[in-house]
PDB file of C-alpha atoms in Angstrom:
ATOM      1  CA  MET A   5      80.235  37.201 165.719  1.00  0.00           C
ATOM      2  CA  ALA A   6      76.673  36.699 167.073  1.00  0.00           C
ATOM      3  CA  ARG A   7      73.936  36.702 164.437  1.00  0.00           C
ATOM      4  CA  MET A   8      70.477  38.138 165.655  1.00  0.00           C
ATOM      5  CA  ARG A   9      67.648  35.169 165.587  1.00  0.00           C
ATOM      6  CA  GLY A  10      64.235  35.585 165.399  1.00  0.00           C
ATOM      7  CA  ARG A  11      61.284  38.071 164.650  1.00  0.00           C
ATOM      8  CA  GLY A  12      61.125  42.019 164.545  1.00  0.00           C
ATOM      9  CA  GLY A  13      65.453  41.798 164.386  1.00  0.00           C
ATOM     10  CA  TRP A  14      67.600  42.419 162.079  1.00  0.00           C
ATOM     11  CA  ARG A  15      68.402  38.466 160.869  1.00  0.00           C
ATOM     12  CA  GLY A  16      71.385  37.395 159.044  1.00  0.00           C
ATOM     13  CA  GLN A  17      72.821  40.717 160.086  1.00  0.00           C
ATOM     14  CA  LYS A  18      76.403  40.391 161.706  1.00  0.00           C
ATOM     15  CA  LEU A  19      76.294  42.349 164.926  1.00  0.00           C
ATOM     16  CA  GLY A  20      78.830  44.322 166.467  1.00  0.00           C
ATOM     17  CA  CYS A  21      80.145  44.040 170.661  1.00  0.00           C
ATOM     18  CA  LEU A  22      76.463  45.579 171.284  1.00  0.00           C
ATOM     19  CA  GLY A  23      74.382  44.288 169.330  1.00  0.00           C
ATOM     20  CA  VAL A  24      74.248  46.897 166.749  1.00  0.00           C
ATOM     21  CA  PRO A  25      74.794  45.804 163.175  1.00  0.00           C
ATOM     22  CA  ARG A  26      78.107  46.311 162.150  1.00  0.00           C
ATOM     23  CA  ALA A  27      76.636  48.418 158.414  1.00  0.00           C
ATOM     24  CA  LEU A  28      75.262  50.762 161.269  1.00  0.00           C
ATOM     25  CA  ILE A  29      78.231  51.354 163.166  1.00  0.00           C
ATOM     26  CA  ALA A  30      79.914  52.197 159.659  1.00  0.00           C
ATOM     27  CA  VAL A  31      77.666  54.990 158.819  1.00  0.00           C
ATOM     28  CA  THR A  32      77.607  56.300 162.221  1.00  0.00           C
ATOM     29  CA  LEU A  33      81.468  56.602 162.378  1.00  0.00           C
ATOM     30  CA  ALA A  34      81.894  57.885 159.044  1.00  0.00           C
ATOM     31  CA  ILE A  35      79.540  60.907 159.582  1.00  0.00           C
ATOM     32  CA  SER A  36      81.103  61.496 162.438  1.00  0.00           C
ATOM     33  CA  LEU A  37      84.216  61.757 160.682  1.00  0.00           C
ATOM     34  CA  LEU A  38      83.156  63.888 158.044  1.00  0.00           C
ATOM     35  CA  THR A  39      81.593  66.527 160.827  1.00  0.00           C
ATOM     36  CA  VAL A  40      85.097  66.271 162.681  1.00  0.00           C
ATOM     37  CA  ALA A  41      86.687  66.743 159.993  1.00  0.00           C
ATOM     38  CA  GLY A  42      84.593  70.227 158.793  1.00  0.00           C
ATOM     39  CA  CYS A  43      83.811  68.689 155.913  1.00  0.00           C
ATOM     40  CA  GLU A  44      80.412  70.855 156.238  1.00  0.00           C
ATOM     41  CA  GLY A  45      81.930  74.032 157.623  1.00  0.00           C
ATOM     42  CA  ALA A  46      85.256  73.955 155.014  1.00  0.00           C
ATOM     43  CA  PRO A  47      86.267  77.549 154.030  1.00  0.00           C
ATOM     44  CA  GLY A  48      83.438  79.111 150.571  1.00  0.00           C
ATOM     45  CA  SER A  49      81.152  76.387 151.637  1.00  0.00           C
ATOM     46  CA  GLY A  50      78.590  79.162 153.218  1.00  0.00           C
ATOM     47  CA  ARG A  51      78.539  76.895 156.062  1.00  0.00           C
ATOM     48  CA  ARG A  52      79.795  77.388 159.763  1.00  0.00           C
ATOM     49  CA  LEU A  53      79.659  74.490 162.238  1.00  0.00           C
ATOM     50  CA  SER A  54      79.552  75.576 166.035  1.00  0.00           C
ATOM     51  CA  SER A  55      81.429  72.131 166.378  1.00  0.00           C
ATOM     52  CA  VAL A  56      84.169  73.113 164.448  1.00  0.00           C
ATOM     53  CA  SER A  57      86.969  74.349 167.454  1.00  0.00           C
ATOM     54  CA  CYS A  58      88.214  77.945 167.154  1.00  0.00           C
ATOM     55  CA  ALA A  59      90.926  78.509 164.910  1.00  0.00           C
ATOM     56  CA  PRO A  60      92.478  81.717 164.591  1.00  0.00           C
ATOM     57  CA  HIS A  61      94.647  81.271 160.588  1.00  0.00           C
ATOM     58  CA  VAL A  62      97.222  84.388 160.911  1.00  0.00           C
ATOM     59  CA  LEU A  63      99.132  84.716 157.947  1.00  0.00           C
ATOM     60  CA  GLY A  64     102.658  86.510 157.677  1.00  0.00           C
ATOM     61  CA  GLY A  65     103.226  87.602 153.970  1.00  0.00           C
ATOM     62  CA  VAL A  66     102.402  89.589 150.737  1.00  0.00           C
ATOM     63  CA  LEU A  67      98.268  90.483 151.022  1.00  0.00           C
ATOM     64  CA  PRO A  68      96.233  89.334 148.482  1.00  0.00           C
ATOM     65  CA  SER A  69      96.161  91.960 145.670  1.00  0.00           C
ATOM     66  CA  TRP A  70      92.726  93.216 146.694  1.00  0.00           C
ATOM     67  CA  ALA A  71      93.678  93.977 150.358  1.00  0.00           C
ATOM     68  CA  ARG A  72      96.432  95.997 148.950  1.00  0.00           C
ATOM     69  CA  ALA A  73      94.033  99.733 149.088  1.00  0.00           C
ATOM     70  CA  GLY A  74      95.810 102.774 150.747  1.00  0.00           C
ATOM     71  CA  PHE A  75      99.371 101.227 150.796  1.00  0.00           C
ATOM     72  CA  SER A  76     102.353 102.919 149.442  1.00  0.00           C
ATOM     73  CA  GLU A  77     104.082  99.241 148.910  1.00  0.00           C
ATOM     74  CA  PRO A  78     103.395  97.299 145.474  1.00  0.00           C
ATOM     75  CA  ASN A  79     103.760  94.504 147.873  1.00  0.00           C
ATOM     76  CA  PRO A  80     103.171  95.161 151.377  1.00  0.00           C
ATOM     77  CA  GLY A  81     103.594  92.068 153.595  1.00  0.00           C
ATOM     78  CA  THR A  82     102.130  91.856 157.145  1.00  0.00           C
ATOM     79  CA  ASN A  83     100.156  89.919 159.662  1.00  0.00           C
ATOM     80  CA  TYR A  84      96.608  89.153 158.507  1.00  0.00           C
ATOM     81  CA  GLU A  85      93.436  86.760 158.512  1.00  0.00           C
ATOM     82  CA  LEU A  86      90.935  85.477 155.246  1.00  0.00           C
ATOM     83  CA  GLY A  87      87.601  84.914 156.278  1.00  0.00           C
ATOM     84  CA  ARG A  88      86.015  81.835 155.769  1.00  0.00           C
ATOM     85  CA  ASN A  89      84.513  83.131 152.479  1.00  0.00           C
ATOM     86  CA  ARG A  90      87.427  84.609 151.172  1.00  0.00           C
ATOM     87  CA  ASP A  91      85.403  88.535 151.236  1.00  0.00           C
ATOM     88  CA  ILE A  92      87.149  89.948 154.027  1.00  0.00           C
ATOM     89  CA  ALA A  93      90.718  90.321 155.256  1.00  0.00           C
ATOM     90  CA  ALA A  94      91.486  90.987 158.798  1.00  0.00           C
ATOM     91  CA  ILE A  95      94.719  93.390 158.716  1.00  0.00           C
ATOM     92  CA  LEU A  96      96.161  93.210 162.067  1.00  0.00           C
ATOM     93  CA  PHE A  97      98.364  95.885 162.888  1.00  0.00           C
ATOM     94  CA  LYS A  98      99.209  93.965 166.361  1.00  0.00           C
ATOM     95  CA  ASN A  99      99.900  90.605 166.812  1.00  0.00           C
ATOM     96  CA  PRO A 100      98.991  88.712 169.234  1.00  0.00           C
ATOM     97  CA  LEU A 101      95.949  90.739 170.246  1.00  0.00           C
ATOM     98  CA  LEU A 102      96.251  91.933 173.839  1.00  0.00           C
ATOM     99  CA  ALA A 103      93.358  92.002 176.489  1.00  0.00           C
ATOM    100  CA  PRO A 104      93.411  94.728 177.807  1.00  0.00           C
ATOM    101  CA  PRO A 105      95.258  96.446 175.051  1.00  0.00           C
ATOM    102  CA  SER A 106      98.880  97.654 175.181  1.00  0.00           C
ATOM    103  CA  ALA A 107      98.783 102.046 175.502  1.00  0.00           C
ATOM    104  CA  THR A 108     101.294 102.164 173.123  1.00  0.00           C
ATOM    105  CA  ALA A 109     100.745  99.111 170.995  1.00  0.00           C
ATOM    106  CA  HIS A 110      96.760  99.604 170.256  1.00  0.00           C
ATOM    107  CA  ASN A 111      94.523  96.061 168.861  1.00  0.00           C
ATOM    108  CA  LYS A 112      94.329  98.265 165.138  1.00  0.00           C
ATOM    109  CA  ILE A 113      92.844  95.666 162.465  1.00  0.00           C
ATOM    110  CA  LEU A 114      92.387  96.998 158.931  1.00  0.00           C
ATOM    111  CA  TRP A 115      89.372  95.365 157.498  1.00  0.00           C
ATOM    112  CA  ALA A 116      89.787  95.181 153.703  1.00  0.00           C
ATOM    113  CA  SER A 117      86.987  93.810 151.661  1.00  0.00           C
ATOM    114  CA  ARG A 118      87.159  92.316 148.306  1.00  0.00           C
ATOM    115  CA  VAL A 119      83.292  92.589 147.488  1.00  0.00           C
ATOM    116  CA  SER A 120      82.238  96.031 146.391  1.00  0.00           C
ATOM    117  CA  VAL A 121      80.410  98.199 150.050  1.00  0.00           C
ATOM    118  CA  SER A 122      78.377 101.030 149.772  1.00  0.00           C
ATOM    119  CA  GLY A 123      79.689 102.863 152.990  1.00  0.00           C
ATOM    120  CA  SER A 124      76.901 100.863 155.553  1.00  0.00           C
ATOM    121  CA  PRO A 125      78.665  99.768 159.188  1.00  0.00           C
ATOM    122  CA  LEU A 126      80.915  96.900 159.572  1.00  0.00           C
ATOM    123  CA  LEU A 127      78.709  95.148 161.862  1.00  0.00           C
ATOM    124  CA  ILE A 128      80.736  92.338 164.198  1.00  0.00           C
ATOM    125  CA  ASP A 129      79.559  90.141 166.412  1.00  0.00           C
ATOM    126  CA  ALA A 130      81.496  88.400 168.713  1.00  0.00           C
ATOM    127  CA  GLN A 131      80.897  85.585 170.604  1.00  0.00           C
ATOM    128  CA  ARG A 132      83.519  83.164 172.976  1.00  0.00           C
ATOM    129  CA  MET A 133      84.612  79.873 172.136  1.00  0.00           C
ATOM    130  CA  VAL A 134      85.730  77.118 174.539  1.00  0.00           C
ATOM    131  CA  GLY A 135      86.912  74.173 172.635  1.00  0.00           C
ATOM    132  CA  SER A 136      84.032  73.693 170.090  1.00  0.00           C
ATOM    133  CA  ARG A 137      81.563  75.206 171.840  1.00  0.00           C
ATOM    134  CA  LEU A 138      79.606  78.948 171.431  1.00  0.00           C
ATOM    135  CA  VAL A 139      80.249  80.465 175.023  1.00  0.00           C
ATOM    136  CA  GLY A 140      78.165  83.439 176.598  1.00  0.00           C
ATOM    137  CA  ALA A 141      76.067  86.073 174.424  1.00  0.00           C
ATOM    138  CA  ALA A 142      77.401  87.685 171.382  1.00  0.00           C
ATOM    139  CA  LEU A 143      79.530  91.155 172.083  1.00  0.00           C
ATOM    140  CA  ARG A 144      78.468  93.762 169.017  1.00  0.00           C
ATOM    141  CA  ARG A 145      80.745  95.932 168.125  1.00  0.00           C
ATOM    142  CA  ARG A 146      80.367  98.164 164.895  1.00  0.00           C
ATOM    143  CA  VAL A 147      82.720 100.082 162.435  1.00  0.00           C
ATOM    144  CA  ASP A 148      81.263 103.286 160.926  1.00  0.00           C
ATOM    145  CA  GLY A 149      81.370 103.730 157.271  1.00  0.00           C
ATOM    146  CA  GLY A 150      81.727  99.693 156.380  1.00  0.00           C
ATOM    147  CA  PRO A 151      85.478  97.915 156.434  1.00  0.00           C
ATOM    148  CA  GLY A 152      87.891 100.477 157.166  1.00  0.00           C
ATOM    149  CA  PRO A 153      90.522 100.983 160.175  1.00  0.00           C
ATOM    150  CA  SER A 154      89.031  99.955 163.804  1.00  0.00           C
ATOM    151  CA  TYR A 155      90.553  99.019 167.441  1.00  0.00           C
ATOM    152  CA  ILE A 156      88.656  96.035 168.570  1.00  0.00           C
ATOM    153  CA  ASN A 157      89.027  95.127 171.576  1.00  0.00           C
ATOM    154  CA  LEU A 158      87.900  91.922 173.402  1.00  0.00           C
ATOM    155  CA  PRO A 159      88.406  90.383 176.874  1.00  0.00           C
ATOM    156  CA  VAL A 160      91.164  87.287 176.636  1.00  0.00           C
ATOM    157  CA  GLY A 161      90.404  84.024 174.651  1.00  0.00           C
ATOM    158  CA  CYS A 162      89.655  82.626 171.673  1.00  0.00           C
ATOM    159  CA  TRP A 163      86.614  84.543 169.384  1.00  0.00           C
ATOM    160  CA  ARG A 164      84.507  83.518 166.245  1.00  0.00           C
ATOM    161  CA  LEU A 165      83.251  86.999 164.772  1.00  0.00           C
ATOM    162  CA  THR A 166      80.810  86.928 162.527  1.00  0.00           C
ATOM    163  CA  LEU A 167      81.077  89.895 160.171  1.00  0.00           C
ATOM    164  CA  ARG A 168      78.428  91.776 157.682  1.00  0.00           C
ATOM    165  CA  TRP A 169      78.845  95.067 156.082  1.00  0.00           C
ATOM    166  CA  SER A 170      76.744  95.858 152.350  1.00  0.00           C
ATOM    167  CA  GLY A 171      74.736  92.964 152.165  1.00  0.00           C
ATOM    168  CA  HIS A 172      77.602  90.813 152.480  1.00  0.00           C
ATOM    169  CA  SER A 173      78.669  88.224 155.316  1.00  0.00           C
ATOM    170  CA  ASP A 174      81.721  86.674 156.497  1.00  0.00           C
ATOM    171  CA  SER A 175      83.460  85.096 159.604  1.00  0.00           C
ATOM    172  CA  LEU A 176      86.882  84.321 161.265  1.00  0.00           C
ATOM    173  CA  ASP A 177      87.977  83.284 163.903  1.00  0.00           C
ATOM    174  CA  VAL A 178      90.604  85.967 166.485  1.00  0.00           C
ATOM    175  CA  ARG A 179      92.421  84.816 169.214  1.00  0.00           C
ATOM    176  CA  TYR A 180      93.215  87.741 172.479  1.00  0.00           C
ATOM    177  CA  VAL A 181      96.308  86.873 175.211  1.00  0.00           C
ATOM    178  CA  PRO A 182      96.630  88.340 178.317  1.00  0.00           C
ATOM    179  CA  ASN A 183      98.322  91.590 178.459  1.00  0.00           C
ATOM    180  CA  THR A 184     101.304  91.272 180.718  1.00  0.00           C
ATOM    181  CA  ALA A 185     103.060  94.630 180.608  1.00  0.00           C
TER     182      ALA A 185
END
């Protein structure tokens, strides 16, 4: 390995192929890997990085106990997503969501809040994601009365939804696919 000699340099440090100290390369690589792995944008961290790719995570099965209000079955099962902070559930009556919506099966989403609500509206800012980039202006949707039943229609694509209600906030990603019917 080459060693840099002379004044004003990094004396005695081993250099990589571009003349950069190997320790600096290692630190830069470690920071990059942590960011790509999503450590700063992990669920429940309260931090969201726009560099994290859009990743809808639709679960199928029994709803969390706090999201079962209004269901007649004791252990209702369906498709749903949990917000990154686990404060809201998006119960999907249509999966996948279609753009434009089907005439017979609408894009109904029942929003269930884990935290108490005061009846203020649920505000949804939807931003399209292309790869790991947010593109275009956010589209605003509003559910009067707070979390509850809604029809959320968006164009084809992957969308990051930022949700705010009764002093709370959460986010999740949803995907709308082309309606080929």
